mmCIF file of C-alpha atoms in Angstrom:
data_model
loop_
_atom_site.group_PDB
_atom_site.id
_atom_site.type_symbol
_atom_site.label_atom_id
_atom_site.label_comp_id
_atom_site.label_asym_id
_atom_site.label_seq_id
_atom_site.Cartn_x
_atom_site.Cartn_y
_atom_site.Cartn_z
ATOM 1 C CA MET A 1 -43.742 -68.644 -105.886
ATOM 2 C CA ILE A 2 -43.825 -65.261 -106.445
ATOM 3 C CA PRO A 3 -43.342 -63.781 -109.900
ATOM 4 C CA THR A 4 -39.364 -62.231 -110.219
ATOM 5 C CA ASN A 5 -40.363 -58.880 -110.937
ATOM 6 C CA CYS A 6 -42.701 -58.858 -107.769
ATOM 7 C CA GLN A 7 -39.969 -59.973 -105.680
ATOM 8 C CA ASN A 8 -37.934 -56.581 -106.479
ATOM 9 C CA TRP A 9 -41.197 -54.621 -105.180
ATOM 10 C CA LEU A 10 -41.574 -56.675 -102.214
ATOM 11 C CA ALA A 11 -38.211 -56.414 -100.943
ATOM 12 C CA LEU A 12 -38.555 -52.479 -101.814
ATOM 13 C CA GLY A 13 -41.893 -52.409 -99.319
ATOM 14 C CA ALA A 14 -39.802 -54.360 -96.763
ATOM 15 C CA CYS A 15 -37.341 -51.953 -96.861
ATOM 16 C CA VAL A 16 -39.666 -48.870 -96.543
ATOM 17 C CA TYR A 17 -42.465 -49.799 -94.478
ATOM 18 C CA ALA A 18 -40.641 -51.915 -92.042
ATOM 19 C CA ASP A 19 -37.531 -49.865 -91.889
ATOM 20 C CA MET A 20 -35.391 -53.315 -92.702
ATOM 21 C CA SER A 21 -32.060 -53.355 -94.587
ATOM 22 C CA VAL A 22 -31.810 -54.535 -98.142
ATOM 23 C CA SER A 23 -30.113 -57.429 -97.686
ATOM 24 C CA LYS A 24 -32.358 -58.503 -94.501
ATOM 25 C CA ALA A 25 -35.112 -58.018 -96.823
ATOM 26 C CA LEU A 26 -33.687 -59.863 -99.563
ATOM 27 C CA ARG A 27 -32.539 -62.921 -97.313
ATOM 28 C CA MET A 28 -36.371 -63.206 -96.070
ATOM 29 C CA LEU A 29 -37.429 -63.267 -99.953
ATOM 30 C CA GLY A 30 -35.056 -66.088 -100.260
ATOM 31 C CA LEU A 31 -32.845 -63.460 -102.777
ATOM 32 C CA VAL A 32 -29.461 -63.634 -101.266
ATOM 33 C CA ASN A 33 -27.605 -65.402 -104.004
ATOM 34 C CA PHE A 34 -29.305 -62.823 -106.507
ATOM 35 C CA THR A 35 -27.878 -59.600 -104.445
ATOM 36 C CA LYS A 36 -26.002 -57.824 -107.255
ATOM 37 C CA GLY A 37 -24.689 -54.470 -105.880
ATOM 38 C CA VAL A 38 -25.500 -55.644 -102.148
ATOM 39 C CA LYS A 39 -22.107 -56.449 -100.904
ATOM 40 C CA GLN A 40 -21.897 -59.878 -98.741
ATOM 41 C CA ASN A 41 -19.547 -60.991 -95.928
ATOM 42 C CA HIS A 42 -18.172 -63.984 -97.852
ATOM 43 C CA ARG A 43 -14.494 -63.803 -96.218
ATOM 44 C CA LYS A 44 -11.891 -66.265 -96.316
ATOM 45 C CA PRO A 45 -10.345 -66.817 -93.079
ATOM 46 C CA ILE A 46 -6.683 -65.824 -93.435
ATOM 47 C CA ASP A 47 -4.074 -66.438 -90.354
ATOM 48 C CA VAL A 48 -3.066 -62.757 -90.098
ATOM 49 C CA ASP A 49 -0.045 -63.879 -87.877
ATOM 50 C CA LYS A 50 1.525 -65.865 -90.609
ATOM 51 C CA ALA A 51 0.878 -62.872 -93.172
ATOM 52 C CA ILE A 52 2.711 -60.514 -90.987
ATOM 53 C CA GLU A 53 5.198 -62.922 -90.702
ATOM 54 C CA LEU A 54 5.686 -62.802 -94.207
ATOM 55 C CA ARG A 55 5.388 -59.265 -94.299
ATOM 56 C CA GLU A 56 7.914 -58.908 -91.763
ATOM 57 C CA LEU A 57 10.699 -61.291 -94.058
ATOM 58 C CA GLY A 58 9.941 -58.538 -97.032
ATOM 59 C CA CYS A 59 7.343 -60.481 -98.866
ATOM 60 C CA THR A 60 4.745 -58.610 -101.127
ATOM 61 C CA TYR A 61 1.055 -58.603 -100.506
ATOM 62 C CA GLN A 62 0.890 -60.278 -103.696
ATOM 63 C CA LYS A 63 3.130 -62.914 -102.907
ATOM 64 C CA ILE A 64 1.328 -63.370 -99.571
ATOM 65 C CA GLY A 65 -1.910 -63.428 -101.356
ATOM 66 C CA GLU A 66 -0.619 -66.263 -103.777
ATOM 67 C CA ILE A 67 0.742 -68.344 -100.468
ATOM 68 C CA MET A 68 -2.532 -68.191 -98.839
ATOM 69 C CA ASN A 69 -4.815 -68.400 -101.518
ATOM 70 C CA VAL A 70 -6.471 -65.207 -101.605
ATOM 71 C CA SER A 71 -6.435 -61.606 -103.300
ATOM 72 C CA PHE A 72 -3.382 -58.810 -102.092
ATOM 73 C CA THR A 73 -6.050 -56.549 -101.425
ATOM 74 C CA THR A 74 -7.764 -59.218 -98.574
ATOM 75 C CA ILE A 75 -4.058 -59.251 -97.526
ATOM 76 C CA ARG A 76 -3.587 -55.363 -97.132
ATOM 77 C CA GLU A 77 -7.279 -54.847 -95.560
ATOM 78 C CA ARG A 78 -6.782 -57.107 -93.129
ATOM 79 C CA LEU A 79 -3.737 -55.985 -92.011
ATOM 80 C CA ILE A 80 -5.196 -52.781 -91.710
ATOM 81 C CA GLU A 81 -7.833 -54.079 -90.087
ATOM 82 C CA VAL A 82 -5.722 -55.634 -87.077
ATOM 83 C CA GLY A 83 -3.888 -52.552 -86.980
ATOM 84 C CA TYR A 84 -0.492 -53.717 -88.431
ATOM 85 C CA ASN A 85 1.631 -50.632 -89.483
ATOM 86 C CA GLU A 86 4.869 -51.145 -91.074
ATOM 87 C CA VAL A 87 7.479 -48.641 -91.311
ATOM 88 C CA LYS A 88 8.810 -47.475 -94.506
ATOM 89 C CA LYS A 89 12.199 -47.858 -95.210
#
């Protein structure tokens, strides 16, 4: 086992000398769970069609998030990603 204080240096060396991304270098060292500050892609799957339907019925992002068991930010971001544009009334 590589000492913890050396693992960071190994990851840095991999990034600099191998032109490797931070997340890939940390994965190679088995440090995926210890990557503070590195955004990981742990997105919960949601039914975007259902979210749009609920939004069209007048539900808030907060309410949709509660129904789908995700944060309102997740709902808002996913709807933006799929190009959902609502008309302000």
